[in-house]
Amino acid sequence: DIQMTQSPSTLSASVGDRVTVTCRASQSISSWLAWYQQKPGEAPNLLIYKSSTLERGVPSRFSGTGSGTEFTLTISGLQPEDYATYYCQQYDAIPVTFGQGTRVEIK
Amino acid sequence: EVQLVESGGGLVQPGGSLKLSCEATGFALSSYSMNWVRQAPGKGLEWVAYLGSRGSSTIFYRDSVKGRFAVSRDTAKNSLYLAMNSLRDEDTGVYYCARGVSDGIPPDQFDYWGQGTLVTVSS
């Protein structure tokens, strides 16, 4: 199975900050990577797919980059509604696998 | 509007069985691939099963549930199912159904998710 490793596990940031989350794959996954946001008690919400394509309706402060084994999710100007847990997901191979999550907390 | 609504979760003893349902509205299940994804309490997301738009000819499971879980659908009811047998403590969690964007293999990104249904395996 392809292992997905996110860093950091927890991130403390203030409103307005630029936040970056990293996701590393144990082998190359080309650009077959998605990012999700999950708030407590809610289902995950798709933010970005194919590494850098923004899902419709997602604010432009979210962006994604990377290919191969290293990927980043950036939030440019953190908003109060962005405090949540973020997961990366590879879909290059079965089984589809997720990172362990990065919790973005209020500083 | 696309909606997915899961049901059927509950408390079951180890070794027991449960069948989850996911009713879809706003789109036809026969046109999309569908997945089950679970989340143990306080943990991350784990993909469980995939059913392609062509139905039973394209099904995949994670290794830990092979031979115990079975995914199916009823196109007349526009519903997806997950029959779970020989349940173990480690199967405990919230189970989500999630729609795949395309019908590709492997499953791709999941654009719509249900609210989830909680399965608790405990004696």
GROMACS .gro file of C-alpha atoms in nm:
model
  230
    1ASP     CA    1   0.000   0.000   0.000
    2ILE     CA    2   0.113   0.356  -0.063
    3GLN     CA    3   0.178   0.533   0.266
    4MET     CA    4   0.084   0.900   0.295
    5THR     CA    5   0.259   1.103   0.564
    6GLN     CA    6   0.143   1.451   0.657
    7SER     CA    7   0.334   1.713   0.851
    8PRO     CA    8   0.286   1.867   1.089
    9SER     CA    9   0.024   1.668   1.278
   10THR     CA   10  -0.095   1.985   1.450
   11LEU     CA   11  -0.046   2.344   1.349
   12SER     CA   12  -0.128   2.655   1.552
   13ALA     CA   13  -0.195   2.969   1.353
   14SER     CA   14  -0.370   3.304   1.375
   15VAL     CA   15  -0.636   3.452   1.152
   16GLY     CA   16  -0.467   3.600   0.847
   17ASP     CA   17  -0.163   3.371   0.861
   18ARG     CA   18  -0.033   3.180   0.562
   19VAL     CA   19  -0.048   2.810   0.645
   20THR     CA   20   0.127   2.523   0.469
   21VAL     CA   21   0.063   2.151   0.515
   22THR     CA   22   0.292   1.892   0.357
   23CYS     CA   23   0.200   1.544   0.235
   24ARG     CA   24   0.459   1.286   0.127
   25ALA     CA   25   0.387   0.964  -0.057
   26SER     CA   26   0.594   0.649  -0.009
   27GLN     CA   27   0.622   0.617  -0.389
   28SER     CA   28   0.546   0.835  -0.685
   29ILE     CA   29   0.177   0.905  -0.738
   30SER     CA   30   0.218   1.151  -1.026
   31SER     CA   31  -0.043   1.421  -0.953
   32TRP     CA   32  -0.315   1.187  -0.826
   33LEU     CA   33  -0.364   1.365  -0.497
   34ALA     CA   34  -0.664   1.527  -0.332
   35TRP     CA   35  -0.706   1.740  -0.020
   36TYR     CA   36  -1.006   1.737   0.212
   37GLN     CA   37  -1.118   1.953   0.502
   38GLN     CA   38  -1.307   1.799   0.791
   39LYS     CA   39  -1.469   1.983   1.079
   40PRO     CA   40  -1.572   1.805   1.402
   41GLY     CA   41  -1.887   1.598   1.358
   42GLU     CA   42  -1.899   1.658   0.983
   43ALA     CA   43  -1.810   1.463   0.673
   44PRO     CA   44  -1.493   1.551   0.481
   45ASN     CA   45  -1.523   1.816   0.212
   46LEU     CA   46  -1.321   1.803  -0.111
   47LEU     CA   47  -1.097   2.108  -0.156
   48ILE     CA   48  -0.843   2.020  -0.425
   49TYR     CA   49  -0.790   1.733  -0.668
   50LYS     CA   50  -0.522   1.634  -0.915
   51SER     CA   51  -0.275   1.805  -0.684
   52SER     CA   52  -0.366   2.163  -0.775
   53THR     CA   53  -0.718   2.187  -0.919
   54LEU     CA   54  -0.957   2.375  -0.693
   55GLU     CA   55  -1.297   2.210  -0.648
   56ARG     CA   56  -1.583   2.440  -0.751
   57GLY     CA   57  -1.707   2.656  -0.470
   58VAL     CA   58  -1.383   2.636  -0.270
   59PRO     CA   59  -1.232   2.976  -0.184
   60SER     CA   60  -0.926   3.078  -0.383
   61ARG     CA   61  -0.718   3.119  -0.065
   62PHE     CA   62  -0.673   2.740  -0.083
   63SER     CA   63  -0.408   2.615  -0.323
   64GLY     CA   64  -0.218   2.294  -0.386
   65THR     CA   65   0.112   2.210  -0.548
   66GLY     CA   66   0.337   1.913  -0.605
   67SER     CA   67   0.389   1.597  -0.803
   68GLY     CA   68   0.563   1.265  -0.758
   69THR     CA   69   0.604   1.218  -0.385
   70GLU     CA   70   0.581   1.563  -0.228
   71PHE     CA   71   0.276   1.785  -0.210
   72THR     CA   72   0.164   2.096  -0.025
   73LEU     CA   73  -0.164   2.256   0.069
   74THR     CA   74  -0.147   2.630   0.133
   75ILE     CA   75  -0.408   2.852   0.290
   76SER     CA   76  -0.327   3.214   0.209
   77GLY     CA   77  -0.489   3.424   0.478
   78LEU     CA   78  -0.639   3.184   0.733
   79GLN     CA   79  -1.004   3.253   0.813
   80PRO     CA   80  -1.197   3.154   1.128
   81GLU     CA   81  -1.393   2.891   0.931
   82ASP     CA   82  -1.066   2.724   0.822
   83TYR     CA   83  -0.991   2.581   1.164
   84ALA     CA   84  -1.033   2.211   1.091
   85THR     CA   85  -0.844   1.892   1.012
   86TYR     CA   86  -0.699   1.848   0.664
   87TYR     CA   87  -0.633   1.516   0.492
   88CYS     CA   88  -0.446   1.428   0.176
   89GLN     CA   89  -0.554   1.127  -0.030
   90GLN     CA   90  -0.370   0.942  -0.305
   91TYR     CA   91  -0.566   0.778  -0.585
   92ASP     CA   92  -0.282   0.644  -0.795
   93ALA     CA   93  -0.333   0.288  -0.672
   94ILE     CA   94  -0.573   0.064  -0.487
   95PRO     CA   95  -0.614   0.080  -0.197
   96VAL     CA   96  -0.676   0.452  -0.198
   97THR     CA   97  -0.500   0.583   0.113
   98PHE     CA   98  -0.519   0.896   0.324
   99GLY     CA   99  -0.268   1.084   0.531
  100GLN     CA  100  -0.314   1.080   0.907
  101GLY     CA  101  -0.445   1.437   0.908
  102THR     CA  102  -0.322   1.783   1.008
  103ARG     CA  103  -0.521   1.970   1.267
  104VAL     CA  104  -0.516   2.348   1.227
  105GLU     CA  105  -0.577   2.513   1.564
  106ILE     CA  106  -0.629   2.866   1.680
  107LYS     CA  107  -0.309   3.024   1.811
  108GLU     CA  108  -2.909   1.881  -0.527
  109VAL     CA  109  -2.685   1.580  -0.465
  110GLN     CA  110  -2.740   1.414  -0.128
  111LEU     CA  111  -2.621   1.093   0.031
  112VAL     CA  112  -2.788   0.964   0.346
  113GLU     CA  113  -2.650   0.665   0.533
  114SER     CA  114  -2.839   0.448   0.778
  115GLY     CA  115  -2.816   0.111   0.946
  116GLY     CA  116  -2.539   0.166   1.196
  117GLY     CA  117  -2.561   0.055   1.555
  118LEU     CA  118  -2.412  -0.156   1.832
  119VAL     CA  119  -2.320  -0.514   1.742
  120GLN     CA  120  -2.123  -0.784   1.920
  121PRO     CA  121  -1.794  -0.913   1.781
  122GLY     CA  122  -1.867  -1.177   1.519
  123GLY     CA  123  -2.202  -1.019   1.439
  124SER     CA  124  -2.344  -0.871   1.121
  125LEU     CA  125  -2.482  -0.537   1.007
  126LYS     CA  126  -2.598  -0.393   0.676
  127LEU     CA  127  -2.549  -0.027   0.600
  128SER     CA  128  -2.751   0.167   0.343
  129CYS     CA  129  -2.676   0.484   0.153
  130GLU     CA  130  -2.965   0.649  -0.029
  131ALA     CA  131  -2.864   0.880  -0.310
  132THR     CA  132  -3.071   1.168  -0.445
  133GLY     CA  133  -2.993   1.420  -0.715
  134PHE     CA  134  -2.802   1.176  -0.936
  135ALA     CA  135  -2.818   0.817  -1.060
  136LEU     CA  136  -2.593   0.564  -0.887
  137SER     CA  137  -2.566   0.379  -1.217
  138SER     CA  138  -2.370   0.672  -1.361
  139TYR     CA  139  -2.105   0.703  -1.092
  140SER     CA  140  -1.865   0.494  -0.892
  141MET     CA  141  -1.932   0.479  -0.520
  142ASN     CA  142  -1.717   0.412  -0.217
  143TRP     CA  143  -1.739   0.337   0.152
  144VAL     CA  144  -1.489   0.516   0.376
  145ARG     CA  145  -1.467   0.472   0.754
  146GLN     CA  146  -1.324   0.667   1.041
  147ALA     CA  147  -1.246   0.511   1.379
  148PRO     CA  148  -1.319   0.736   1.679
  149GLY     CA  149  -1.061   1.015   1.691
  150LYS     CA  150  -0.869   0.870   1.398
  151GLY     CA  151  -0.817   0.936   1.029
  152LEU     CA  152  -0.998   0.825   0.716
  153GLU     CA  153  -0.974   0.472   0.575
  154TRP     CA  154  -1.110   0.363   0.239
  155VAL     CA  155  -1.310   0.038   0.265
  156ALA     CA  156  -1.478  -0.054  -0.064
  157TYR     CA  157  -1.548   0.057  -0.422
  158LEU     CA  158  -1.831  -0.022  -0.660
  159GLY     CA  159  -1.797   0.093  -1.019
  160SER     CA  160  -2.082   0.238  -1.219
  161ARG     CA  161  -2.118  -0.092  -1.403
  162GLY     CA  162  -2.204  -0.261  -1.075
  163SER     CA  163  -2.082  -0.598  -0.956
  164SER     CA  164  -1.829  -0.638  -1.236
  165THR     CA  165  -1.605  -0.376  -1.076
  166ILE     CA  166  -1.567  -0.413  -0.700
  167PHE     CA  167  -1.263  -0.363  -0.480
  168TYR     CA  168  -1.208  -0.397  -0.105
  169ARG     CA  169  -0.929  -0.319   0.134
  170ASP     CA  170  -0.753  -0.638   0.243
  171SER     CA  171  -0.876  -0.630   0.603
  172VAL     CA  172  -1.242  -0.658   0.500
  173LYS     CA  173  -1.214  -0.898   0.205
  174GLY     CA  174  -1.435  -1.200   0.255
  175ARG     CA  175  -1.628  -1.027   0.536
  176PHE     CA  176  -1.782  -0.719   0.371
  177ALA     CA  177  -1.987  -0.701   0.051
  178VAL     CA  178  -2.082  -0.387  -0.138
  179SER     CA  179  -2.389  -0.380  -0.361
  180ARG     CA  180  -2.653  -0.146  -0.496
  181ASP     CA  181  -3.018  -0.133  -0.596
  182THR     CA  182  -3.059   0.098  -0.893
  183ALA     CA  183  -3.439   0.102  -0.858
  184LYS     CA  184  -3.401   0.240  -0.505
  185ASN     CA  185  -3.089   0.439  -0.602
  186SER     CA  186  -2.923   0.299  -0.293
  187LEU     CA  187  -2.581   0.162  -0.207
  188TYR     CA  188  -2.526  -0.104   0.058
  189LEU     CA  189  -2.247  -0.249   0.268
  190ALA     CA  190  -2.314  -0.588   0.422
  191MET     CA  191  -2.071  -0.649   0.706
  192ASN     CA  192  -2.017  -0.994   0.859
  193SER     CA  193  -1.778  -1.137   1.119
  194LEU     CA  194  -1.739  -0.790   1.265
  195ARG     CA  195  -1.434  -0.712   1.477
  196ASP     CA  196  -1.358  -0.446   1.736
  197GLU     CA  197  -1.136  -0.271   1.482
  198ASP     CA  198  -1.433  -0.224   1.246
  199THR     CA  199  -1.578   0.031   1.489
  200GLY     CA  200  -1.620   0.378   1.342
  201VAL     CA  201  -1.828   0.615   1.137
  202TYR     CA  202  -1.897   0.479   0.790
  203TYR     CA  203  -1.940   0.726   0.506
  204CYS     CA  204  -2.056   0.662   0.154
  205ALA     CA  205  -1.879   0.885  -0.095
  206ARG     CA  206  -1.924   0.945  -0.466
  207GLY     CA  207  -1.634   0.913  -0.705
  208VAL     CA  208  -1.597   1.189  -0.961
  209SER     CA  209  -1.540   0.949  -1.247
  210ASP     CA  210  -1.563   0.578  -1.305
  211GLY     CA  211  -1.190   0.529  -1.310
  212ILE     CA  212  -0.983   0.258  -1.151
  213PRO     CA  213  -0.838   0.318  -0.900
  214PRO     CA  214  -1.114   0.524  -0.740
  215ASP     CA  215  -1.050   0.895  -0.776
  216GLN     CA  216  -1.139   1.190  -0.558
  217PHE     CA  217  -1.468   1.188  -0.371
  218ASP     CA  218  -1.683   1.491  -0.440
  219TYR     CA  219  -1.991   1.415  -0.229
  220TRP     CA  220  -2.009   1.244   0.110
  221GLY     CA  221  -2.294   1.140   0.333
  222GLN     CA  222  -2.314   1.243   0.697
  223GLY     CA  223  -2.202   0.900   0.812
  224THR     CA  224  -2.347   0.625   1.029
  225LEU     CA  225  -2.178   0.495   1.345
  226VAL     CA  226  -2.095   0.127   1.380
  227THR     CA  227  -1.985   0.011   1.724
  228VAL     CA  228  -1.851  -0.342   1.764
  229SER     CA  229  -1.836  -0.430   2.130
  230SER     CA  230  -1.939  -0.698   2.373
   0.00000   0.00000   0.00000
